[in-house]
XYZ file of C-alpha atoms in Angstrom:
633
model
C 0.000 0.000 0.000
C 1.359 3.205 -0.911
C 2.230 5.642 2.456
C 2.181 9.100 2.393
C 4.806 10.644 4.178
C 4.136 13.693 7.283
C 6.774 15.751 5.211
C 4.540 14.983 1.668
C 1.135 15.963 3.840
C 2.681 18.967 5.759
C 3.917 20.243 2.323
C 0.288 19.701 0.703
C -0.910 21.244 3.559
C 0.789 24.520 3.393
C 0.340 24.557 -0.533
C -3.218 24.325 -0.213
C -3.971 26.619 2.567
C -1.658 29.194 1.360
C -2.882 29.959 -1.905
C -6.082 30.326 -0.289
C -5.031 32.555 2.638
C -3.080 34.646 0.562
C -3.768 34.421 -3.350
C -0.908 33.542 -4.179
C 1.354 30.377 -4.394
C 3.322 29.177 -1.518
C 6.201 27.601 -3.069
C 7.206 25.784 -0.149
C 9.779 23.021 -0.310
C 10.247 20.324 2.864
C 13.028 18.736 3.467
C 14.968 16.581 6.127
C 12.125 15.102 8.268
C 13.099 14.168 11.470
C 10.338 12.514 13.604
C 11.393 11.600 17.266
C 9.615 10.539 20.708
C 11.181 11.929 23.654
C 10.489 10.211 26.861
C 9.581 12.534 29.750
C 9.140 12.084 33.636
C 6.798 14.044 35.263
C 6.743 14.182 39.237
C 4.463 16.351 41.174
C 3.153 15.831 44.662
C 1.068 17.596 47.358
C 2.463 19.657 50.694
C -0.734 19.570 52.936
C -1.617 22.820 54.732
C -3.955 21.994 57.716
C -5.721 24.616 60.021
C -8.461 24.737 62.553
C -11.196 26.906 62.415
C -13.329 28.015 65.312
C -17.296 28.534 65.308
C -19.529 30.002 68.234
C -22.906 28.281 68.327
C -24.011 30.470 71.258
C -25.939 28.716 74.091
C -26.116 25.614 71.557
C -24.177 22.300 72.359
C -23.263 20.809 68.489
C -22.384 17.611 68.173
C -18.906 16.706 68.040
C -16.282 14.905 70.572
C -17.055 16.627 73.759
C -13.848 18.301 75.487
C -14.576 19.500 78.278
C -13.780 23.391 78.165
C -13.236 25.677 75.123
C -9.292 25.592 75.367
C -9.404 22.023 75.122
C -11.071 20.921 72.098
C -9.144 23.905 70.544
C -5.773 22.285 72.037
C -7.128 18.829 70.714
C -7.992 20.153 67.569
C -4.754 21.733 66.964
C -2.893 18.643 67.924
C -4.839 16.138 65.072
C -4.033 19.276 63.057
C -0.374 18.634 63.158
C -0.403 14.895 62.780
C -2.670 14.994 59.756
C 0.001 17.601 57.964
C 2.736 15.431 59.241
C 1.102 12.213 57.150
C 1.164 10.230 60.358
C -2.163 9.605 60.375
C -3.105 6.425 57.938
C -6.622 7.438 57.938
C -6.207 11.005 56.773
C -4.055 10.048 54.123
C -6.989 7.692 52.431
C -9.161 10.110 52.485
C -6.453 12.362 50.670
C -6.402 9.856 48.303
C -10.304 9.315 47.672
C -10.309 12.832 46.729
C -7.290 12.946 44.294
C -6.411 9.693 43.308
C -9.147 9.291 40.589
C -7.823 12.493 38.746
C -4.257 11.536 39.461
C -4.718 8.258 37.489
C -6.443 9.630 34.640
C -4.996 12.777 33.296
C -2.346 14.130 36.476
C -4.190 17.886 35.914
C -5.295 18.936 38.595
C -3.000 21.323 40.892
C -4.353 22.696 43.957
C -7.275 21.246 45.682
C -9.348 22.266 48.808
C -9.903 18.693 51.225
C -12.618 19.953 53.122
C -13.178 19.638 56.723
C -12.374 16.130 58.188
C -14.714 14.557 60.141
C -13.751 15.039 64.160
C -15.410 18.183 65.207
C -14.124 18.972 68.687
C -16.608 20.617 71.188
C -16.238 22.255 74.254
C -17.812 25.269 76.638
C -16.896 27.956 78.846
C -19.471 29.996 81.003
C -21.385 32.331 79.628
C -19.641 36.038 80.158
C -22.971 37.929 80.166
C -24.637 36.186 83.256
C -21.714 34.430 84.737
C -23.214 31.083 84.172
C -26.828 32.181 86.086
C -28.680 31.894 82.878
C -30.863 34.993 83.900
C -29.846 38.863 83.307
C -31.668 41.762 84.967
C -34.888 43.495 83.260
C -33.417 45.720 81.407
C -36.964 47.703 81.122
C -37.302 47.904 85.322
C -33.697 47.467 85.911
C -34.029 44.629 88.056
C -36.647 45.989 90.582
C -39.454 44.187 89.361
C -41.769 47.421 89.179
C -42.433 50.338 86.732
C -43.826 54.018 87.799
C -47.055 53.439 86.982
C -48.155 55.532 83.687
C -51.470 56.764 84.439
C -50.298 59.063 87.638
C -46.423 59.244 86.677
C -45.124 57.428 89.688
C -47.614 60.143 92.357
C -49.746 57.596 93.101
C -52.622 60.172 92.363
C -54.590 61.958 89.452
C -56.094 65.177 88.900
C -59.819 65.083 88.701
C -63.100 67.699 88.457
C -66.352 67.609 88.467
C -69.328 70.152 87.717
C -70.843 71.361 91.117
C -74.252 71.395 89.998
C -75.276 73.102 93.128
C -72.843 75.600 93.111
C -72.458 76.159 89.466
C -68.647 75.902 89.536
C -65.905 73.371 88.188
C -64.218 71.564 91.088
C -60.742 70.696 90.447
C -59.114 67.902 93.046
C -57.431 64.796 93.149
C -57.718 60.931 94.090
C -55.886 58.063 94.146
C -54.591 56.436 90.795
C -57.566 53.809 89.729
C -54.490 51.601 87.918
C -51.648 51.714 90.577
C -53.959 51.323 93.619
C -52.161 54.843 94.796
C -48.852 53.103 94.826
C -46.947 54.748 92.070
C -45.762 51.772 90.800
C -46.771 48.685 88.621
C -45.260 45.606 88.085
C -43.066 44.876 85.325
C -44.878 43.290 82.488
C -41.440 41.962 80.675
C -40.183 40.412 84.119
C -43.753 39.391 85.696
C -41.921 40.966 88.667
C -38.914 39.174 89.284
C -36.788 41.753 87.877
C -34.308 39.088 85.373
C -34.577 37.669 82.749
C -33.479 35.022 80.521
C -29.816 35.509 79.104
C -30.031 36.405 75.769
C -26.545 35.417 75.144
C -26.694 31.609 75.913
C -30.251 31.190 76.091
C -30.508 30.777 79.028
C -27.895 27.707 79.682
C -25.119 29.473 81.054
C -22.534 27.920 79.059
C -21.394 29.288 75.529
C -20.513 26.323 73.074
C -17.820 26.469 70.583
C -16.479 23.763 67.858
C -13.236 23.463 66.511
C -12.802 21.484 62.653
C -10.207 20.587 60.648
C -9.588 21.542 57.029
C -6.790 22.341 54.379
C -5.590 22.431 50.835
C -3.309 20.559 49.319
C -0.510 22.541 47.404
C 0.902 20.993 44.024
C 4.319 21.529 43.206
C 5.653 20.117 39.795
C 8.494 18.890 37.834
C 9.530 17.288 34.654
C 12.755 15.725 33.283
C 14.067 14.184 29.757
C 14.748 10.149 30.169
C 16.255 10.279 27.026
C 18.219 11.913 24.733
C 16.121 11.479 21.730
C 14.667 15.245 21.460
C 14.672 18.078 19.724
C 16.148 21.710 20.900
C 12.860 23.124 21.228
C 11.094 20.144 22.664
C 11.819 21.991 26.658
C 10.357 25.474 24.893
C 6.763 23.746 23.939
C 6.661 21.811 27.521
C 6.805 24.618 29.632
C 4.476 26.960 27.062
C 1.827 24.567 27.488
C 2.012 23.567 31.265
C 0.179 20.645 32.819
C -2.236 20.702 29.614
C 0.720 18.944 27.803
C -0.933 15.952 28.652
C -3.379 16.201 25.956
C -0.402 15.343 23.455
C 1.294 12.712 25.181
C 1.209 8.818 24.538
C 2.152 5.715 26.760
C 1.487 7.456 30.012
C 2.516 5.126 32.273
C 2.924 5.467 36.609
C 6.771 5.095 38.038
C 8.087 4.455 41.395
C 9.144 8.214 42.870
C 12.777 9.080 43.683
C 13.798 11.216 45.866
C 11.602 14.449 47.327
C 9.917 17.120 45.575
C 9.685 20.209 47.741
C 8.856 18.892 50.861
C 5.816 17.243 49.425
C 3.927 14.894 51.770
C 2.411 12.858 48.958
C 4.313 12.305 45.424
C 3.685 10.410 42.326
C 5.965 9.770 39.403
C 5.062 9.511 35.608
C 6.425 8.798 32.487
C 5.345 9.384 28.672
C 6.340 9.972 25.226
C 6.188 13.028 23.397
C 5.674 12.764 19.740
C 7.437 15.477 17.743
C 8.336 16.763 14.253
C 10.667 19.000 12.658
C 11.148 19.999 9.134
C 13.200 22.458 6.994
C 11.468 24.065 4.845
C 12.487 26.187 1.956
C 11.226 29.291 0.799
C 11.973 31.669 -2.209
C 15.599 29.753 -1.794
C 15.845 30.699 2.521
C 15.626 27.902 4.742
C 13.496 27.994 7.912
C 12.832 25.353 10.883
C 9.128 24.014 11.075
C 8.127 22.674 14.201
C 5.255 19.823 15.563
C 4.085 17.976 18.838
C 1.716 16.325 20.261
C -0.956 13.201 19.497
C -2.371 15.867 16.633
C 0.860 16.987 15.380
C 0.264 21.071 17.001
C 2.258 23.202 15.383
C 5.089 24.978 17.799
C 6.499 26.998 15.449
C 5.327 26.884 11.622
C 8.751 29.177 10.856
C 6.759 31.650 8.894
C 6.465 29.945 5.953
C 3.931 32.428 4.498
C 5.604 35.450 4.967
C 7.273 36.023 1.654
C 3.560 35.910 0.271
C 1.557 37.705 2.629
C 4.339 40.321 1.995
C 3.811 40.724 -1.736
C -0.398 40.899 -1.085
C 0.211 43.426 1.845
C 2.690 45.420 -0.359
C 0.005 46.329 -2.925
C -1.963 48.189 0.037
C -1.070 51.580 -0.304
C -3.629 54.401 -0.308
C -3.838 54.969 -3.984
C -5.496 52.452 -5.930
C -8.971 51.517 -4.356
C -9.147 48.252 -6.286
C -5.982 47.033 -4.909
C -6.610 48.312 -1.465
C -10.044 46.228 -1.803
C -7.773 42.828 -2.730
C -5.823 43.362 -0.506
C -8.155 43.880 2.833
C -10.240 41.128 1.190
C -7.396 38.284 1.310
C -7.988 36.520 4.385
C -4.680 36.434 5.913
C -4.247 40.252 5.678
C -8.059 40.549 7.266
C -7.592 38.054 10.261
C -4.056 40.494 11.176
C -6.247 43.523 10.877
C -9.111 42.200 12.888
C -6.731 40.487 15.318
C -3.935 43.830 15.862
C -7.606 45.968 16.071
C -10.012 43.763 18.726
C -6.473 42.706 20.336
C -7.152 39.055 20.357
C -4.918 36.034 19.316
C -5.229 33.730 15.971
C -3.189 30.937 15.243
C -1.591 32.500 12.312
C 0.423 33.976 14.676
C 0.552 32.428 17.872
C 1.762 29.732 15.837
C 4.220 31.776 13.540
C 2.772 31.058 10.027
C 2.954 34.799 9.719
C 6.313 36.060 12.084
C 5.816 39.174 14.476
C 7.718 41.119 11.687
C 5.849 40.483 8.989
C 1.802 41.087 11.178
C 4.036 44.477 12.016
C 4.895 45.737 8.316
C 0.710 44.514 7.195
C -0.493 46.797 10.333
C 2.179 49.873 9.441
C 0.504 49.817 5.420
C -2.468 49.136 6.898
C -2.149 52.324 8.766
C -0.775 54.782 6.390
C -3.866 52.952 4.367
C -6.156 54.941 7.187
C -3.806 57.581 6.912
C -4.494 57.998 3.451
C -8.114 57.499 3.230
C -8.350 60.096 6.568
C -6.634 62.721 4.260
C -9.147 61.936 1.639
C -12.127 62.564 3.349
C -11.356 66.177 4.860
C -9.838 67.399 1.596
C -10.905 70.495 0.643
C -13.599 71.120 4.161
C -11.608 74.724 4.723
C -12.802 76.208 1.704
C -16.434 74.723 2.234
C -17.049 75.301 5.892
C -15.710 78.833 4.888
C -18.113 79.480 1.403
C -20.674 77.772 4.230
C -20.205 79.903 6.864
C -20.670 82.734 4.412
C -23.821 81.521 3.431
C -25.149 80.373 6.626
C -24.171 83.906 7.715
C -26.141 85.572 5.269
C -29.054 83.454 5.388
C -29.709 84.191 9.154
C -29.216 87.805 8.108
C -31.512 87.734 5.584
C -33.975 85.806 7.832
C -33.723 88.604 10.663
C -34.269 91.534 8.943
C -37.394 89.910 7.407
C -38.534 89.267 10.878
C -37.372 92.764 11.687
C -39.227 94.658 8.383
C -42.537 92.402 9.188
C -42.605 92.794 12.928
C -40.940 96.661 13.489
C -42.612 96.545 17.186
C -41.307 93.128 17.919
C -37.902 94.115 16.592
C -37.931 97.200 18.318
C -38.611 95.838 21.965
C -35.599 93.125 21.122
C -33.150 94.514 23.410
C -36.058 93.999 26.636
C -35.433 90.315 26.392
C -33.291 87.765 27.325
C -30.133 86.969 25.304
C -27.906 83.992 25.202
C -25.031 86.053 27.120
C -27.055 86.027 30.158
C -28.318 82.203 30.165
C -25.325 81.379 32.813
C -26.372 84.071 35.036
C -30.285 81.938 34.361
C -29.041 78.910 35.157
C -27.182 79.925 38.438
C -30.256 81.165 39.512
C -32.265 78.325 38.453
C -29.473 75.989 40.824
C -29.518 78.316 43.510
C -33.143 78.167 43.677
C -33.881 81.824 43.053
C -37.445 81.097 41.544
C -39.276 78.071 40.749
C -40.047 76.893 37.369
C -43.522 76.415 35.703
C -44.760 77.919 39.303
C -43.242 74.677 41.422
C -41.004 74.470 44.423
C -37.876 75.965 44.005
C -36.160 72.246 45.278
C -37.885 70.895 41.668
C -35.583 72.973 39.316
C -32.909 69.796 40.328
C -35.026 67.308 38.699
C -35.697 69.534 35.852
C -31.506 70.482 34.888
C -30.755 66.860 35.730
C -33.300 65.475 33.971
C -32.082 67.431 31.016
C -28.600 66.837 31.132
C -29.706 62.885 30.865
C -31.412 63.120 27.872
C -29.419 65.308 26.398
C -26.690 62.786 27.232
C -28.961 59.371 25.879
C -29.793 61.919 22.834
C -25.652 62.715 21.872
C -24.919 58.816 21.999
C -28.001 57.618 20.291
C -28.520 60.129 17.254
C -25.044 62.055 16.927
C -24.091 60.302 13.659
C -20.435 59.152 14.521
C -18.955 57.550 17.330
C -16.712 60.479 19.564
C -14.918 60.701 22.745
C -16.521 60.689 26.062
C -15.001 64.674 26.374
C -16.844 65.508 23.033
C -19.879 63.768 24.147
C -20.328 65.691 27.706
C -19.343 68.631 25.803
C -22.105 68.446 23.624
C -23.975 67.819 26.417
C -23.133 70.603 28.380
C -23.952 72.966 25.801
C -27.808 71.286 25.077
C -28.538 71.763 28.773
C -27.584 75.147 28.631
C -29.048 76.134 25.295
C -32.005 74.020 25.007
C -34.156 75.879 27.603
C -33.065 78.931 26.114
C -33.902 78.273 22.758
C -37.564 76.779 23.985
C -38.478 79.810 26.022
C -37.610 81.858 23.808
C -39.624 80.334 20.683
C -42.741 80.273 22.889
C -42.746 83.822 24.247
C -41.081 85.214 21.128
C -44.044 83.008 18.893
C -46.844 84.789 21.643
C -45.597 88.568 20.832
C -45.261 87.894 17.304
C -48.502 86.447 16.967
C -49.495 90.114 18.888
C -48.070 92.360 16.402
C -49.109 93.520 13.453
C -47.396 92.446 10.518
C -45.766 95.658 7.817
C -46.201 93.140 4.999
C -45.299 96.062 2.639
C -42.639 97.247 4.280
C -41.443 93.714 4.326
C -41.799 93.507 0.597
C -39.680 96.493 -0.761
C -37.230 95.760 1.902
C -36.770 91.674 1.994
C -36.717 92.301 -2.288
C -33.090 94.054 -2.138
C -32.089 91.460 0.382
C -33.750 88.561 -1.339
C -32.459 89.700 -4.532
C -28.795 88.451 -3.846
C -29.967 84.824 -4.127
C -31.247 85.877 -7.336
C -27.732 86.783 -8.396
C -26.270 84.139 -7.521
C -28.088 81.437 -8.562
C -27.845 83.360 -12.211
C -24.275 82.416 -11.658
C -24.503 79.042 -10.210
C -26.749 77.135 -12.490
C -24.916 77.186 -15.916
C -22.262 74.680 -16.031
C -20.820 76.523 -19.214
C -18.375 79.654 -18.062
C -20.208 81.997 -20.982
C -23.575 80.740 -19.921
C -22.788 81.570 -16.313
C -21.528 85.266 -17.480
C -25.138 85.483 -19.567
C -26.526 83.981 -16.686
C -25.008 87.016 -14.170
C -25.955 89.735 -16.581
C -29.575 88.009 -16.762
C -29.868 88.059 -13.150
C -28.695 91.277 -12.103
C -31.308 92.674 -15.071
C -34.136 91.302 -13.502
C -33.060 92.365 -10.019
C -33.023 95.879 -11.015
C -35.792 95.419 -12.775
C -37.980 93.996 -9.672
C -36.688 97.453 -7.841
C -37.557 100.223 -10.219
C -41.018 98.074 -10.568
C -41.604 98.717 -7.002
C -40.790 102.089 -7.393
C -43.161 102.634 -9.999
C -45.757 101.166 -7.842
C -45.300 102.709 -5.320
C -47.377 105.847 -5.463
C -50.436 103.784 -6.517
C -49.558 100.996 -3.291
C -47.606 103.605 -0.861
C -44.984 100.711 -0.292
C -43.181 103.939 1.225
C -45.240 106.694 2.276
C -42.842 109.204 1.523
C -42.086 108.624 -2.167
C -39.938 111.817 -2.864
C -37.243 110.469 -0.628
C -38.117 107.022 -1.360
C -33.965 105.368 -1.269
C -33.442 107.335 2.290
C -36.851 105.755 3.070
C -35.823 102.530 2.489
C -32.739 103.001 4.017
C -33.953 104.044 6.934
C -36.553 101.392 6.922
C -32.915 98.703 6.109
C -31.400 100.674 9.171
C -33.660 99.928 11.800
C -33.382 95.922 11.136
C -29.624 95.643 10.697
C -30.173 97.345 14.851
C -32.449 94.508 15.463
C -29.558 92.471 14.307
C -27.269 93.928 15.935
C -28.754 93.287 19.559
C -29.383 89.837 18.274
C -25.543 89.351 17.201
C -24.542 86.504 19.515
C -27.330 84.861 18.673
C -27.754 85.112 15.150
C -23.767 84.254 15.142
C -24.163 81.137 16.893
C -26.789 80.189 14.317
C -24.610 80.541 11.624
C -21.265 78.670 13.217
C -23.290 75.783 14.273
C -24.924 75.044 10.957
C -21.450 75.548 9.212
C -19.728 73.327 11.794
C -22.377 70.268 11.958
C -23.865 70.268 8.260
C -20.614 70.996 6.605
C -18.650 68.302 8.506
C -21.985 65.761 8.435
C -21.693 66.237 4.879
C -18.290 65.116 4.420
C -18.463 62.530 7.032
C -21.336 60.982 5.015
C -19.280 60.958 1.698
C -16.137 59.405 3.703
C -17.982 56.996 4.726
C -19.353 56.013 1.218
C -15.684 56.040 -0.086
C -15.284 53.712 2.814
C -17.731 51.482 2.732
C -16.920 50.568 -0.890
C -13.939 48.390 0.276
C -16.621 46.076 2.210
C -13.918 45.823 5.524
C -15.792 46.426 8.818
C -12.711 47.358 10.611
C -11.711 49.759 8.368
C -14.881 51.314 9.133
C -13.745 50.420 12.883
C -10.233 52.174 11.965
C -11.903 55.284 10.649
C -14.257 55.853 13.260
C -17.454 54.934 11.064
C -18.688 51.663 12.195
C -22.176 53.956 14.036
């Protein structure tokens, strides 16, 4: 029957698995198979650590071997203590063996193991130090007299009385003897019945306090291991200790020895030997020669020499920021994905614990892996300078144009402005809101707590549910911070500003003449915008800036038949004016209408590009690069 060789399987093996973890061929070459068994002696035994622990059972006798007083069953105890650790006693030693021996037999795993109590419990007494061995204690409610001052009359004996002198026509005040004392003052003692003690609480009435002394202990392994031949290989002594007392999962012919000599004072020692199957190759890659290494009943690899390092190198070269369809290959060839996933969640694989891949090698595929992030980081905030400028421009502009409309339609409103509360003096709110200045909604002043901390809460559940990437705990109580602050500003202010609006009466033509030269800038440039061709955008410019000056000489012609402006013969300084008195409505508003404009520029402009990163991202299907970047939410 043809036989296939380990050197002919191992190098099938790698071939095989290889291509597939990599792409590419492995051409791996083994040579110089040397198979041996070494035979190994294992001792390990057991120092037993005995001790005595007490236990109070009060006024209640246990059962055990009586001895007399308390001292002496804890002197007896200690006494079996010290012949059970010496291994004089035959008994003790059985029982030792009961509990270990079946393991010991079988695999020689265990190490450490608790014994348990034995079973002598000593027993012994002492009087009881609370009554002195009476078994009673005085009343502590009449303090040993027996008798209580009588409640009714307070210990006089007598009570105040009156009575309606019918014939007189007068209250009569006096006093008689106590109905419930009898006119003594006192009462017997309804705890003691009059005898002034009690039962002992302490020893239940016995007298005696019982304590019990047992025996237990652990038995300590201690371990060692020796070649009985010298038919090994160099690293045979490396893979024994690395895998400990599970080596003897990949042993054979386990057989029990007679011990010689001590092991570390052990009381108990057994002896073992077994064999060891291991293998060793060389194998040769890309013409360098490296040392493979087996063991075990399963042939485990020790050391697999990295014998797929010269190809995972040549895949993880190709990863390098600036071809996407390489990149993708690349992440998607399973060796380079396990070291990605492993160096990210920090857990082990055997492509490395085992050394198919060597530590340099995972090192060089994390470093392109990195500038890969690196790269792809750069990408995705090119060019946001420029935008969150051009947006904060038009943010700007858009808040301003949205405030003087509110300004020209509402003049009143706008005009009362500075009366109201402004965003610069929310602190000062809040301090008195947490110092309990006023109340809010008309409730206790204590109830503004449980209105800022319930706020801060949800604002906090709110950032880490619906903020669309993952951030730092800092950026998260930061954003936080600034909802609990802002968002009972911004409420208030809706509903009270909403109620006054809703008040005034709107200047709708006012509004019109004025919001047209501020609207009109939107007209412009989206005469520039919309052409993609640079003449058709000039034509488009010129178009626009026609019709806007068309729209304002139409008003002015209209405007002595509508009185847009009352005043038509100084209708521009009208207008002005009318301009004028909204850019001061502004003006009080600045903070406010700022903030506006930063926040939209800073969280849409950044959302945006986060949202297109993330695209760019997700076309190289790799859930830790999404990890990598931040973009896994």
């Amino acid at each position: 029957m043809y036989y296939v060789s380990k050197l002919e399987q191992f190098q099938s093996f790698i071939r095989s698995n290889g291509k597939a973890l990599t792409g590419v061929d492995v051409p791996v070459k083994l040579s110089n198979e040397q198979a041996k068994l070494p035979q190994l002696k294992f001792t390990f035994g057991w120092t037993i650590e005995v001790g005595v622990s007490e236990h109070q059972h009060g006024g209640h006798c246990p059962v055990g071997i009586k001895s007399g007083s308390a001292s002496n069953a804890r002197d007896y105890a200690h006494d079996k203590a010290k012949e059970y650790a010496s291994g004089q006693n035959s008994l003790f030693n059985d029982r030792f063996l009961n509990i270990l021996g079946p393991d010991i037999t079988s695999n020689f795993l265990i190490r450490n193991r608790g014994l348990k109590s034995a079973p002598e419990t000593y027993v012994g007494s002492k009087v009881c130090y609370n009554c002195s061995g009476s078994g009673s204690q005085s009343c502590s409610s009449c303090y040993g007299s027996g008798k209580n001052s009588c409640h009714g009359c307070s210990g006089t004996g007598r009570v105040s009385v009156s009575r309606y002198d019918s014939y007189n026509q007068r209250t009569v005040y006096t006093t008689e003897s106590c109905s419930s004392c009898w006119g003594s003052g006192k009462k017997t003692c309804s705890r003691c019945g009059g005898s002034g003690s009690v039962t002992c609480n302490t020893c239940s009435g016995g007298g005696y306090l019982y304590y019990s002394y047992t025996i237990d202990g652990d038995a300590k392994r201690s371990t060692k291991w020796a070649y009985n031949s010298n038919d090994y290989h160099e690293w045979t002594s490396e893979f024994v200790k690395n895998n400990g007392l599970n080596l003897v999962y990949h042993l054979t012919d386990i057989t029990e020895v007679d011990v010689e000599g001590a092991l570390d004072g052990c009381t108990f020692i057994y002896a073992f030997t077994a064999k060891l199957p291991t293998l060793q190759f060389t194998a040769t890659i890309d013409s360098i020669d490296t040392k493979m290494c087996f063991a075990g009943k399963k042939d485990t690899t020790h050391n697999a020499g990295g014998v797929y390092d010269p190809a995972v190198w040549r895949v993880a070269q190709k990863m390098t920021g600036k071809n996407q369809a390489e990149d993708k290959a690349v992440l998607a060839t399973p060796a380079i994905k396990d070291i990605i996933e492993a160096s990210a969640t920090s857990t082990q694989i055997a492509l490395l614990t085992e050394n198919w891949v060597s530590t340099d090698i995972k090192d060089a595929v994390i470093s392109n892996y990195q500038t890969l992030v690196s790269s792809l980081k750069k990408q995705s905030v090119k060019g946001i300078a420029p935008n969150m400028l051009l947006s904060l421009v038009k943010y700007t502009y858009l808040f301003f144009v949205l405030g003087m409309l509110i300004a020209l339609l509402f003049p009143s409103f706008a005009a009362e402005s500075g009366q109201r509360m402004s965003v610069t003096q929310v602190p000062e709110w809040m301090f008195a809101l947490l110092t309990m200045k006023f109340g809010l909604f008309g409730l206790p002043a204590f109830a503004n707590y449980a209105f800022a901390f319930g706020l801060l809460w949800l604002s906090y559940q709110c950032v880490k549910k619906w903020y669309w990437k993952n951030i730092s705990n800092t950026k998260i109580w930061l954003l936080t911070l600034s909802i609990t602050l802002l968002f009972p500003h911004i409420a208030f202010s809706i509903y009270y500003n909403t109620l006054a609006l809703l008040n005034g009466s709107p200047a709708i033509a006012n509004t019109l003449v004025g919001g047209s030269i501020l609207l009109g800038v939107y007209l412009v440039v989206i005469g520039f915008k919309w052409p993609q061709k640079w003449y058709s955008k000039l034509l488009g410019l010129l178009a626009a800036v026609g019709a806007y000056c068309a729209i304002q000489y139409g008003l002015y012609a209209i405007n002595p038949t509508y009185a847009f402006i009352a005043d038509h013969a100084h209708y521009t300084r009208e207008v002005t004016q009318l301009l004028a008195s909204g850019v001061d409505f502004m003006q009080t508003n600045l903070v406010e209408w700022g903030l506006l404009s930063i926040s939209f520029t800073y969280f849409l402009t950044r959302r945006r590009f986060w949202l297109k990163a993330k695209t760019m991202v997700a076309d190289y299907d790799s859930p830790v690069l999404l990890k990598s970047m931040n973009m896994d939410k």
